[in-house]
PDB file of N, CA, C and O in Angstrom:
ATOM      1  N   GLY A  31     155.033  85.192 -32.920  1.00 69.00           N
ATOM      2  CA  GLY A  31     154.449  84.013 -32.336  1.00 69.00           C
ATOM      3  C   GLY A  31     152.945  83.981 -32.555  1.00 69.00           C
ATOM      4  O   GLY A  31     152.338  84.894 -33.118  1.00 69.00           O
ATOM      5  N   LEU A  32     152.388  82.935 -32.136  1.00 88.00           N
ATOM      6  CA  LEU A  32     150.956  82.678 -32.288  1.00 88.00           C
ATOM      7  C   LEU A  32     150.102  83.706 -31.531  1.00 88.00           C
ATOM      8  O   LEU A  32     149.057  84.129 -32.010  1.00 88.00           O
ATOM      9  N   LEU A  33     150.569  84.137 -30.369  1.00 88.00           N
ATOM     10  CA  LEU A  33     149.791  85.060 -29.540  1.00 88.00           C
ATOM     11  C   LEU A  33     150.201  86.513 -29.721  1.00 88.00           C
ATOM     12  O   LEU A  33     149.666  87.396 -29.057  1.00 88.00           O
ATOM     13  N   GLY A  34     151.139  86.792 -30.580  1.00 89.00           N
ATOM     14  CA  GLY A  34     151.573  88.162 -30.799  1.00 89.00           C
ATOM     15  C   GLY A  34     152.775  88.501 -29.942  1.00 89.00           C
ATOM     16  O   GLY A  34     153.315  87.672 -29.217  1.00 89.00           O
ATOM     17  N   ALA A  35     153.162  89.744 -29.993  1.00 87.00           N
ATOM     18  CA  ALA A  35     154.323  90.209 -29.224  1.00 87.00           C
ATOM     19  C   ALA A  35     153.962  90.337 -27.748  1.00 87.00           C
ATOM     20  O   ALA A  35     152.838  90.684 -27.397  1.00 87.00           O
ATOM     21  N   PRO A  36     154.918  90.061 -26.873  1.00 82.00           N
ATOM     22  CA  PRO A  36     154.651  90.216 -25.444  1.00 82.00           C
ATOM     23  C   PRO A  36     154.462  91.687 -25.072  1.00 82.00           C
ATOM     24  O   PRO A  36     155.079  92.565 -25.657  1.00 82.00           O
ATOM     25  N   ALA A  37     153.599  91.937 -24.125  1.00 81.00           N
ATOM     26  CA  ALA A  37     153.348  93.304 -23.640  1.00 81.00           C
ATOM     27  C   ALA A  37     154.261  93.558 -22.448  1.00 81.00           C
ATOM     28  O   ALA A  37     153.867  93.400 -21.293  1.00 81.00           O
ATOM     29  N   TRP A  38     155.502  93.942 -22.725  1.00 80.00           N
ATOM     30  CA  TRP A  38     156.489  94.118 -21.670  1.00 80.00           C
ATOM     31  C   TRP A  38     156.153  95.280 -20.746  1.00 80.00           C
ATOM     32  O   TRP A  38     156.706  95.385 -19.659  1.00 80.00           O
ATOM     33  N   GLY A  39     155.272  96.151 -21.135  1.00 81.00           N
ATOM     34  CA  GLY A  39     154.908  97.292 -20.298  1.00 81.00           C
ATOM     35  C   GLY A  39     154.025  96.913 -19.111  1.00 81.00           C
ATOM     36  O   GLY A  39     153.929  97.644 -18.145  1.00 81.00           O
ATOM     37  N   LEU A  40     153.366  95.745 -19.171  1.00 74.00           N
ATOM     38  CA  LEU A  40     152.511  95.313 -18.065  1.00 74.00           C
ATOM     39  C   LEU A  40     153.378  94.825 -16.916  1.00 74.00           C
ATOM     40  O   LEU A  40     154.349  94.113 -17.097  1.00 74.00           O
ATOM     41  N   ARG A  41     153.012  95.214 -15.721  1.00 81.00           N
ATOM     42  CA  ARG A  41     153.773  94.814 -14.541  1.00 81.00           C
ATOM     43  C   ARG A  41     152.827  94.278 -13.489  1.00 81.00           C
ATOM     44  O   ARG A  41     151.628  94.486 -13.533  1.00 81.00           O
ATOM     45  N   GLY A  42     153.388  93.596 -12.517  1.00 83.00           N
ATOM     46  CA  GLY A  42     152.607  93.071 -11.409  1.00 83.00           C
ATOM     47  C   GLY A  42     152.370  94.136 -10.357  1.00 83.00           C
ATOM     48  O   GLY A  42     152.603  95.331 -10.571  1.00 83.00           O
ATOM     49  N   LEU A  43     151.934  93.697  -9.208  1.00 85.00           N
ATOM     50  CA  LEU A  43     151.702  94.605  -8.084  1.00 85.00           C
ATOM     51  C   LEU A  43     153.030  95.108  -7.536  1.00 85.00           C
ATOM     52  O   LEU A  43     154.052  94.436  -7.639  1.00 85.00           O
ATOM     53  N   SER A  44     152.989  96.255  -6.922  1.00 87.00           N
ATOM     54  CA  SER A  44     154.186  96.754  -6.240  1.00 87.00           C
ATOM     55  C   SER A  44     154.447  95.869  -5.021  1.00 87.00           C
ATOM     56  O   SER A  44     153.520  95.227  -4.509  1.00 87.00           O
ATOM     57  N   PRO A  45     155.680  95.819  -4.548  1.00 83.00           N
ATOM     58  CA  PRO A  45     155.967  95.003  -3.357  1.00 83.00           C
ATOM     59  C   PRO A  45     155.112  95.392  -2.155  1.00 83.00           C
ATOM     60  O   PRO A  45     154.670  94.527  -1.396  1.00 83.00           O
ATOM     61  N   THR A  46     154.846  96.675  -1.998  1.00 88.00           N
ATOM     62  CA  THR A  46     154.020  97.128  -0.876  1.00 88.00           C
ATOM     63  C   THR A  46     152.591  96.616  -1.006  1.00 88.00           C
ATOM     64  O   THR A  46     152.003  96.138  -0.031  1.00 88.00           O
ATOM     65  N   ALA A  47     152.046  96.690  -2.212  1.00 92.00           N
ATOM     66  CA  ALA A  47     150.678  96.208  -2.429  1.00 92.00           C
ATOM     67  C   ALA A  47     150.605  94.697  -2.266  1.00 92.00           C
ATOM     68  O   ALA A  47     149.644  94.172  -1.683  1.00 92.00           O
ATOM     69  N   ALA A  48     151.605  93.990  -2.754  1.00 89.00           N
ATOM     70  CA  ALA A  48     151.612  92.528  -2.634  1.00 89.00           C
ATOM     71  C   ALA A  48     151.706  92.114  -1.166  1.00 89.00           C
ATOM     72  O   ALA A  48     151.022  91.180  -0.732  1.00 89.00           O
ATOM     73  N   GLN A  49     152.538  92.808  -0.392  1.00 91.00           N
ATOM     74  CA  GLN A  49     152.656  92.483   1.023  1.00 91.00           C
ATOM     75  C   GLN A  49     151.351  92.798   1.754  1.00 91.00           C
ATOM     76  O   GLN A  49     150.901  92.027   2.595  1.00 91.00           O
ATOM     77  N   GLY A  50     150.727  93.917   1.430  1.00 94.00           N
ATOM     78  CA  GLY A  50     149.450  94.256   2.051  1.00 94.00           C
ATOM     79  C   GLY A  50     148.373  93.245   1.726  1.00 94.00           C
ATOM     80  O   GLY A  50     147.579  92.863   2.592  1.00 94.00           O
ATOM     81  N   LEU A  51     148.353  92.801   0.487  1.00 95.00           N
ATOM     82  CA  LEU A  51     147.378  91.789   0.080  1.00 95.00           C
ATOM     83  C   LEU A  51     147.624  90.475   0.820  1.00 95.00           C
ATOM     84  O   LEU A  51     146.684  89.829   1.306  1.00 95.00           O
ATOM     85  N   GLY A  52     148.886  90.095   0.922  1.00 95.00           N
ATOM     86  CA  GLY A  52     149.219  88.864   1.646  1.00 95.00           C
ATOM     87  C   GLY A  52     148.838  88.941   3.110  1.00 95.00           C
ATOM     88  O   GLY A  52     148.274  87.998   3.675  1.00 95.00           O
ATOM     89  N   GLN A  53     149.147  90.070   3.744  1.00 96.00           N
ATOM     90  CA  GLN A  53     148.785  90.260   5.150  1.00 96.00           C
ATOM     91  C   GLN A  53     147.264  90.247   5.337  1.00 96.00           C
ATOM     92  O   GLN A  53     146.755  89.715   6.321  1.00 96.00           O
ATOM     93  N   GLY A  54     146.558  90.842   4.383  1.00 97.00           N
ATOM     94  CA  GLY A  54     145.097  90.851   4.464  1.00 97.00           C
ATOM     95  C   GLY A  54     144.506  89.457   4.389  1.00 97.00           C
ATOM     96  O   GLY A  54     143.614  89.102   5.165  1.00 97.00           O
ATOM     97  N   PHE A  55     145.009  88.647   3.449  1.00 98.00           N
ATOM     98  CA  PHE A  55     144.518  87.272   3.346  1.00 98.00           C
ATOM     99  C   PHE A  55     144.898  86.453   4.578  1.00 98.00           C
ATOM    100  O   PHE A  55     144.133  85.605   5.035  1.00 98.00           O
ATOM    101  N   LEU A  56     146.074  86.705   5.118  1.00 97.00           N
ATOM    102  CA  LEU A  56     146.493  86.016   6.331  1.00 97.00           C
ATOM    103  C   LEU A  56     145.563  86.369   7.497  1.00 97.00           C
ATOM    104  O   LEU A  56     145.134  85.485   8.249  1.00 97.00           O
ATOM    105  N   ALA A  57     145.229  87.650   7.631  1.00 98.00           N
ATOM    106  CA  ALA A  57     144.313  88.086   8.694  1.00 98.00           C
ATOM    107  C   ALA A  57     142.914  87.507   8.481  1.00 98.00           C
ATOM    108  O   ALA A  57     142.252  87.103   9.441  1.00 98.00           O
ATOM    109  N   LEU A  58     142.478  87.461   7.233  1.00 98.00           N
ATOM    110  CA  LEU A  58     141.176  86.870   6.936  1.00 98.00           C
ATOM    111  C   LEU A  58     141.149  85.396   7.329  1.00 98.00           C
ATOM    112  O   LEU A  58     140.158  84.906   7.886  1.00 98.00           O
ATOM    113  N   GLY A  59     142.243  84.696   7.070  1.00 98.00           N
ATOM    114  CA  GLY A  59     142.343  83.293   7.477  1.00 98.00           C
ATOM    115  C   GLY A  59     142.308  83.134   8.980  1.00 98.00           C
ATOM    116  O   GLY A  59     141.704  82.198   9.508  1.00 98.00           O
ATOM    117  N   LEU A  60     142.945  84.051   9.700  1.00 98.00           N
ATOM    118  CA  LEU A  60     142.919  84.000  11.164  1.00 98.00           C
ATOM    119  C   LEU A  60     141.503  84.189  11.681  1.00 98.00           C
ATOM    120  O   LEU A  60     141.034  83.421  12.535  1.00 98.00           O
ATOM    121  N   VAL A  61     140.804  85.189  11.166  1.00 98.00           N
ATOM    122  CA  VAL A  61     139.430  85.454  11.616  1.00 98.00           C
ATOM    123  C   VAL A  61     138.531  84.253  11.319  1.00 98.00           C
ATOM    124  O   VAL A  61     137.748  83.819  12.174  1.00 98.00           O
ATOM    125  N   GLY A  62     138.651  83.700  10.130  1.00 98.00           N
ATOM    126  CA  GLY A  62     137.841  82.537   9.778  1.00 98.00           C
ATOM    127  C   GLY A  62     138.151  81.331  10.645  1.00 98.00           C
ATOM    128  O   GLY A  62     137.246  80.615  11.094  1.00 98.00           O
ATOM    129  N   SER A  63     139.430  81.102  10.916  1.00 98.00           N
ATOM    130  CA  SER A  63     139.830  79.956  11.733  1.00 98.00           C
ATOM    131  C   SER A  63     139.359  80.094  13.177  1.00 98.00           C
ATOM    132  O   SER A  63     138.880  79.124  13.781  1.00 98.00           O
ATOM    133  N   VAL A  64     139.474  81.293  13.734  1.00 97.00           N
ATOM    134  CA  VAL A  64     139.005  81.504  15.107  1.00 97.00           C
ATOM    135  C   VAL A  64     137.486  81.365  15.172  1.00 97.00           C
ATOM    136  O   VAL A  64     136.945  80.805  16.131  1.00 97.00           O
ATOM    137  N   THR A  65     136.789  81.817  14.145  1.00 97.00           N
ATOM    138  CA  THR A  65     135.329  81.656  14.100  1.00 97.00           C
ATOM    139  C   THR A  65     134.943  80.187  14.097  1.00 97.00           C
ATOM    140  O   THR A  65     134.047  79.760  14.843  1.00 97.00           O
ATOM    141  N   VAL A  66     135.616  79.392  13.289  1.00 97.00           N
ATOM    142  CA  VAL A  66     135.340  77.951  13.244  1.00 97.00           C
ATOM    143  C   VAL A  66     135.660  77.315  14.593  1.00 97.00           C
ATOM    144  O   VAL A  66     134.890  76.484  15.100  1.00 97.00           O
ATOM    145  N   ALA A  67     136.790  77.692  15.203  1.00 97.00           N
ATOM    146  CA  ALA A  67     137.155  77.142  16.508  1.00 97.00           C
ATOM    147  C   ALA A  67     136.101  77.474  17.559  1.00 97.00           C
ATOM    148  O   ALA A  67     135.739  76.607  18.376  1.00 97.00           O
ATOM    149  N   LEU A  68     135.585  78.690  17.540  1.00 97.00           N
ATOM    150  CA  LEU A  68     134.552  79.068  18.513  1.00 97.00           C
ATOM    151  C   LEU A  68     133.255  78.297  18.285  1.00 97.00           C
ATOM    152  O   LEU A  68     132.600  77.877  19.243  1.00 97.00           O
ATOM    153  N   ARG A  69     132.887  78.095  17.031  1.00 97.00           N
ATOM    154  CA  ARG A  69     131.656  77.345  16.749  1.00 97.00           C
ATOM    155  C   ARG A  69     131.786  75.880  17.162  1.00 97.00           C
ATOM    156  O   ARG A  69     130.862  75.303  17.725  1.00 97.00           O
ATOM    157  N   LEU A  70     132.951  75.290  16.876  1.00 97.00           N
ATOM    158  CA  LEU A  70     133.159  73.900  17.286  1.00 97.00           C
ATOM    159  C   LEU A  70     133.211  73.781  18.806  1.00 97.00           C
ATOM    160  O   LEU A  70     132.685  72.817  19.372  1.00 97.00           O
ATOM    161  N   ALA A  71     133.805  74.751  19.472  1.00 97.00           N
ATOM    162  CA  ALA A  71     133.858  74.735  20.937  1.00 97.00           C
ATOM    163  C   ALA A  71     132.473  74.912  21.532  1.00 97.00           C
ATOM    164  O   ALA A  71     132.161  74.315  22.569  1.00 97.00           O
ATOM    165  N   ALA A  72     131.632  75.695  20.882  1.00 97.00           N
ATOM    166  CA  ALA A  72     130.264  75.886  21.378  1.00 97.00           C
ATOM    167  C   ALA A  72     129.468  74.593  21.293  1.00 97.00           C
ATOM    168  O   ALA A  72     128.612  74.324  22.142  1.00 97.00           O
ATOM    169  N   GLU A  73     129.760  73.777  20.281  1.00 96.00           N
ATOM    170  CA  GLU A  73     129.085  72.477  20.176  1.00 96.00           C
ATOM    171  C   GLU A  73     129.640  71.484  21.188  1.00 96.00           C
ATOM    172  O   GLU A  73     128.895  70.711  21.781  1.00 96.00           O
ATOM    173  N   ALA A  74     130.969  71.503  21.378  1.00 96.00           N
ATOM    174  CA  ALA A  74     131.607  70.520  22.252  1.00 96.00           C
ATOM    175  C   ALA A  74     131.422  70.854  23.732  1.00 96.00           C
ATOM    176  O   ALA A  74     131.282  69.953  24.558  1.00 96.00           O
ATOM    177  N   ALA A  75     131.464  72.131  24.066  1.00 96.00           N
ATOM    178  CA  ALA A  75     131.354  72.554  25.463  1.00 96.00           C
ATOM    179  C   ALA A  75     130.467  73.790  25.536  1.00 96.00           C
ATOM    180  O   ALA A  75     130.956  74.913  25.692  1.00 96.00           O
ATOM    181  N   PRO A  76     129.139  73.608  25.414  1.00 95.00           N
ATOM    182  CA  PRO A  76     128.242  74.773  25.376  1.00 95.00           C
ATOM    183  C   PRO A  76     128.261  75.623  26.646  1.00 95.00           C
ATOM    184  O   PRO A  76     127.923  76.800  26.605  1.00 95.00           O
ATOM    185  N   GLU A  77     128.676  75.052  27.763  1.00 96.00           N
ATOM    186  CA  GLU A  77     128.703  75.827  29.005  1.00 96.00           C
ATOM    187  C   GLU A  77     129.899  76.787  29.070  1.00 96.00           C
ATOM    188  O   GLU A  77     129.817  77.804  29.735  1.00 96.00           O
ATOM    189  N   ARG A  78     131.003  76.452  28.373  1.00 96.00           N
ATOM    190  CA  ARG A  78     132.193  77.317  28.386  1.00 96.00           C
ATOM    191  C   ARG A  78     132.889  77.283  27.028  1.00 96.00           C
ATOM    192  O   ARG A  78     133.990  76.778  26.891  1.00 96.00           O
ATOM    193  N   PRO A  79     132.260  77.832  25.995  1.00 94.00           N
ATOM    194  CA  PRO A  79     132.863  77.738  24.656  1.00 94.00           C
ATOM    195  C   PRO A  79     134.169  78.507  24.506  1.00 94.00           C
ATOM    196  O   PRO A  79     135.080  78.051  23.821  1.00 94.00           O
ATOM    197  N   ARG A  80     134.280  79.655  25.154  1.00 95.00           N
ATOM    198  CA  ARG A  80     135.519  80.436  25.018  1.00 95.00           C
ATOM    199  C   ARG A  80     136.694  79.729  25.669  1.00 95.00           C
ATOM    200  O   ARG A  80     137.808  79.754  25.154  1.00 95.00           O
ATOM    201  N   ALA A  81     136.459  79.117  26.807  1.00 96.00           N
ATOM    202  CA  ALA A  81     137.531  78.380  27.482  1.00 96.00           C
ATOM    203  C   ALA A  81     137.948  77.171  26.648  1.00 96.00           C
ATOM    204  O   ALA A  81     139.133  76.835  26.596  1.00 96.00           O
ATOM    205  N   ALA A  82     136.986  76.542  25.991  1.00 96.00           N
ATOM    206  CA  ALA A  82     137.308  75.378  25.165  1.00 96.00           C
ATOM    207  C   ALA A  82     138.065  75.781  23.904  1.00 96.00           C
ATOM    208  O   ALA A  82     138.900  75.024  23.401  1.00 96.00           O
ATOM    209  N   ALA A  83     137.794  76.972  23.391  1.00 97.00           N
ATOM    210  CA  ALA A  83     138.445  77.430  22.163  1.00 97.00           C
ATOM    211  C   ALA A  83     139.771  78.130  22.423  1.00 97.00           C
ATOM    212  O   ALA A  83     140.550  78.329  21.484  1.00 97.00           O
ATOM    213  N   ALA A  84     140.057  78.483  23.660  1.00 97.00           N
ATOM    214  CA  ALA A  84     141.249  79.274  23.972  1.00 97.00           C
ATOM    215  C   ALA A  84     142.557  78.626  23.515  1.00 97.00           C
ATOM    216  O   ALA A  84     143.392  79.299  22.899  1.00 97.00           O
ATOM    217  N   PRO A  85     142.781  77.317  23.774  1.00 97.00           N
ATOM    218  CA  PRO A  85     144.041  76.730  23.298  1.00 97.00           C
ATOM    219  C   PRO A  85     144.179  76.790  21.778  1.00 97.00           C
ATOM    220  O   PRO A  85     145.272  77.034  21.255  1.00 97.00           O
ATOM    221  N   TRP A  86     143.090  76.583  21.090  1.00 97.00           N
ATOM    222  CA  TRP A  86     143.135  76.659  19.622  1.00 97.00           C
ATOM    223  C   TRP A  86     143.382  78.082  19.152  1.00 97.00           C
ATOM    224  O   TRP A  86     144.109  78.314  18.186  1.00 97.00           O
ATOM    225  N   ALA A  87     142.777  79.035  19.838  1.00 97.00           N
ATOM    226  CA  ALA A  87     142.982  80.435  19.468  1.00 97.00           C
ATOM    227  C   ALA A  87     144.443  80.836  19.657  1.00 97.00           C
ATOM    228  O   ALA A  87     145.018  81.551  18.823  1.00 97.00           O
ATOM    229  N   VAL A  88     145.067  80.362  20.732  1.00 98.00           N
ATOM    230  CA  VAL A  88     146.486  80.653  20.964  1.00 98.00           C
ATOM    231  C   VAL A  88     147.326  80.059  19.836  1.00 98.00           C
ATOM    232  O   VAL A  88     148.231  80.711  19.300  1.00 98.00           O
ATOM    233  N   LEU A  89     147.047  78.821  19.461  1.00 98.00           N
ATOM    234  CA  LEU A  89     147.769  78.190  18.359  1.00 98.00           C
ATOM    235  C   LEU A  89     147.565  78.947  17.055  1.00 98.00           C
ATOM    236  O   LEU A  89     148.516  79.196  16.300  1.00 98.00           O
ATOM    237  N   LEU A  90     146.335  79.346  16.772  1.00 98.00           N
ATOM    238  CA  LEU A  90     146.032  80.061  15.534  1.00 98.00           C
ATOM    239  C   LEU A  90     146.719  81.423  15.482  1.00 98.00           C
ATOM    240  O   LEU A  90     147.231  81.817  14.429  1.00 98.00           O
ATOM    241  N   VAL A  91     146.752  82.124  16.592  1.00 98.00           N
ATOM    242  CA  VAL A  91     147.447  83.410  16.624  1.00 98.00           C
ATOM    243  C   VAL A  91     148.948  83.195  16.426  1.00 98.00           C
ATOM    244  O   VAL A  91     149.610  83.957  15.718  1.00 98.00           O
ATOM    245  N   GLY A  92     149.501  82.130  17.017  1.00 98.00           N
ATOM    246  CA  GLY A  92     150.911  81.816  16.800  1.00 98.00           C
ATOM    247  C   GLY A  92     151.216  81.525  15.341  1.00 98.00           C
ATOM    248  O   GLY A  92     152.225  81.989  14.799  1.00 98.00           O
ATOM    249  N   LEU A  93     150.342  80.779  14.685  1.00 98.00           N
ATOM    250  CA  LEU A  93     150.520  80.502  13.261  1.00 98.00           C
ATOM    251  C   LEU A  93     150.395  81.768  12.430  1.00 98.00           C
ATOM    252  O   LEU A  93     151.135  81.966  11.457  1.00 98.00           O
ATOM    253  N   TYR A  94     149.475  82.637  12.813  1.00 98.00           N
ATOM    254  CA  TYR A  94     149.326  83.919  12.115  1.00 98.00           C
ATOM    255  C   TYR A  94     150.606  84.737  12.242  1.00 98.00           C
ATOM    256  O   TYR A  94     151.100  85.295  11.263  1.00 98.00           O
ATOM    257  N   LEU A  95     151.143  84.814  13.459  1.00 98.00           N
ATOM    258  CA  LEU A  95     152.361  85.592  13.673  1.00 98.00           C
ATOM    259  C   LEU A  95     153.536  85.009  12.896  1.00 98.00           C
ATOM    260  O   LEU A  95     154.352  85.757  12.340  1.00 98.00           O
ATOM    261  N   ALA A  96     153.628  83.682  12.839  1.00 97.00           N
ATOM    262  CA  ALA A  96     154.691  83.055  12.054  1.00 97.00           C
ATOM    263  C   ALA A  96     154.533  83.389  10.573  1.00 97.00           C
ATOM    264  O   ALA A  96     155.512  83.709   9.888  1.00 97.00           O
ATOM    265  N   GLY A  97     153.316  83.333  10.082  1.00 96.00           N
ATOM    266  CA  GLY A  97     153.066  83.676   8.686  1.00 96.00           C
ATOM    267  C   GLY A  97     153.352  85.131   8.395  1.00 96.00           C
ATOM    268  O   GLY A  97     153.937  85.467   7.357  1.00 96.00           O
ATOM    269  N   ALA A  98     152.977  86.015   9.314  1.00 96.00           N
ATOM    270  CA  ALA A  98     153.244  87.440   9.130  1.00 96.00           C
ATOM    271  C   ALA A  98     154.747  87.698   9.131  1.00 96.00           C
ATOM    272  O   ALA A  98     155.253  88.514   8.354  1.00 96.00           O
ATOM    273  N   TRP A  99     155.492  86.989   9.995  1.00 93.00           N
ATOM    274  CA  TRP A  99     156.942  87.131  10.022  1.00 93.00           C
ATOM    275  C   TRP A  99     157.560  86.684   8.700  1.00 93.00           C
ATOM    276  O   TRP A  99     158.437  87.356   8.161  1.00 93.00           O
ATOM    277  N   VAL A 100     157.086  85.566   8.168  1.00 89.00           N
ATOM    278  CA  VAL A 100     157.613  85.066   6.891  1.00 89.00           C
ATOM    279  C   VAL A 100     157.354  86.077   5.779  1.00 89.00           C
ATOM    280  O   VAL A 100     158.216  86.322   4.933  1.00 89.00           O
ATOM    281  N   LEU A 101     156.172  86.691   5.780  1.00 90.00           N
ATOM    282  CA  LEU A 101     155.854  87.660   4.737  1.00 90.00           C
ATOM    283  C   LEU A 101     156.711  88.920   4.807  1.00 90.00           C
ATOM    284  O   LEU A 101     156.858  89.616   3.807  1.00 90.00           O
ATOM    285  N   THR A 102     157.293  89.201   5.971  1.00 88.00           N
ATOM    286  CA  THR A 102     158.134  90.389   6.084  1.00 88.00           C
ATOM    287  C   THR A 102     159.588  90.115   5.707  1.00 88.00           C
ATOM    288  O   THR A 102     160.375  91.052   5.608  1.00 88.00           O
ATOM    289  N   GLN A 103     159.938  88.849   5.501  1.00 84.00           N
ATOM    290  CA  GLN A 103     161.315  88.509   5.144  1.00 84.00           C
ATOM    291  C   GLN A 103     161.579  88.813   3.680  1.00 84.00           C
ATOM    292  O   GLN A 103     160.686  88.698   2.844  1.00 84.00           O
ATOM    293  N   PRO A 104     162.824  89.173   3.348  1.00 81.00           N
ATOM    294  CA  PRO A 104     163.159  89.381   1.942  1.00 81.00           C
ATOM    295  C   PRO A 104     162.980  88.094   1.150  1.00 81.00           C
ATOM    296  O   PRO A 104     163.202  87.001   1.671  1.00 81.00           O
ATOM    297  N   MET A 105     162.567  88.219  -0.075  1.00 75.00           N
ATOM    298  CA  MET A 105     162.336  87.034  -0.902  1.00 75.00           C
ATOM    299  C   MET A 105     163.578  86.176  -1.033  1.00 75.00           C
ATOM    300  O   MET A 105     163.499  84.961  -1.133  1.00 75.00           O
ATOM    301  N   GLU A 106     164.762  86.789  -1.022  1.00 75.00           N
ATOM    302  CA  GLU A 106     165.998  86.040  -1.168  1.00 75.00           C
ATOM    303  C   GLU A 106     166.226  85.094   0.013  1.00 75.00           C
ATOM    304  O   GLU A 106     166.902  84.087  -0.119  1.00 75.00           O
ATOM    305  N   MET A 107     165.679  85.422   1.163  1.00 63.00           N
ATOM    306  CA  MET A 107     165.931  84.633   2.364  1.00 63.00           C
ATOM    307  C   MET A 107     164.946  83.484   2.562  1.00 63.00           C
ATOM    308  O   MET A 107     165.156  82.636   3.402  1.00 63.00           O
ATOM    309  N   ARG A 108     163.879  83.441   1.802  1.00 62.00           N
ATOM    310  CA  ARG A 108     162.892  82.379   1.979  1.00 62.00           C
ATOM    311  C   ARG A 108     163.457  81.076   1.448  1.00 62.00           C
ATOM    312  O   ARG A 108     163.930  80.989   0.327  1.00 62.00           O
ATOM    313  N   GLY A 109     163.412  80.041   2.256  1.00 63.00           N
ATOM    314  CA  GLY A 109     163.863  78.724   1.832  1.00 63.00           C
ATOM    315  C   GLY A 109     165.353  78.499   1.999  1.00 63.00           C
ATOM    316  O   GLY A 109     165.871  77.486   1.556  1.00 63.00           O
ATOM    317  N   VAL A 110     166.078  79.403   2.663  1.00 65.00           N
ATOM    318  CA  VAL A 110     167.529  79.244   2.830  1.00 65.00           C
ATOM    319  C   VAL A 110     167.840  78.028   3.682  1.00 65.00           C
ATOM    320  O   VAL A 110     168.798  77.314   3.428  1.00 65.00           O
ATOM    321  N   LEU A 111     167.021  77.738   4.677  1.00 66.00           N
ATOM    322  CA  LEU A 111     167.292  76.605   5.552  1.00 66.00           C
ATOM    323  C   LEU A 111     167.108  75.267   4.845  1.00 66.00           C
ATOM    324  O   LEU A 111     167.580  74.250   5.335  1.00 66.00           O
ATOM    325  N   LEU A 112     166.456  75.269   3.706  1.00 63.00           N
ATOM    326  CA  LEU A 112     166.231  74.014   2.990  1.00 63.00           C
ATOM    327  C   LEU A 112     167.469  73.558   2.234  1.00 63.00           C
ATOM    328  O   LEU A 112     167.519  72.441   1.753  1.00 63.00           O
ATOM    329  N   GLY A 113     168.444  74.387   2.130  1.00 57.00           N
ATOM    330  CA  GLY A 113     169.685  73.971   1.463  1.00 57.00           C
ATOM    331  C   GLY A 113     169.860  74.717   0.237  1.00 57.00           C
ATOM    332  O   GLY A 113     170.527  74.798  -0.625  1.00 57.00           O
TER     333      GLY A 113
END
């Protein structure tokens, strides 16, 4: 072919490394989202920013836990409910 023979010896990340990377990015997203929620709450309610951000933080942690649960599922099981 135009690009030469395929390098079949190259492989992707191990499942453990891929899961760790996914969990790390998920945690990074949680930290960033909670930071944004706290900053917005500080602008909206400077007298009680943590109380104003608490409902959002609960929602964000719930979304994080749902995402972490999905990442622990076998690949074969993802999307089964879709038909």
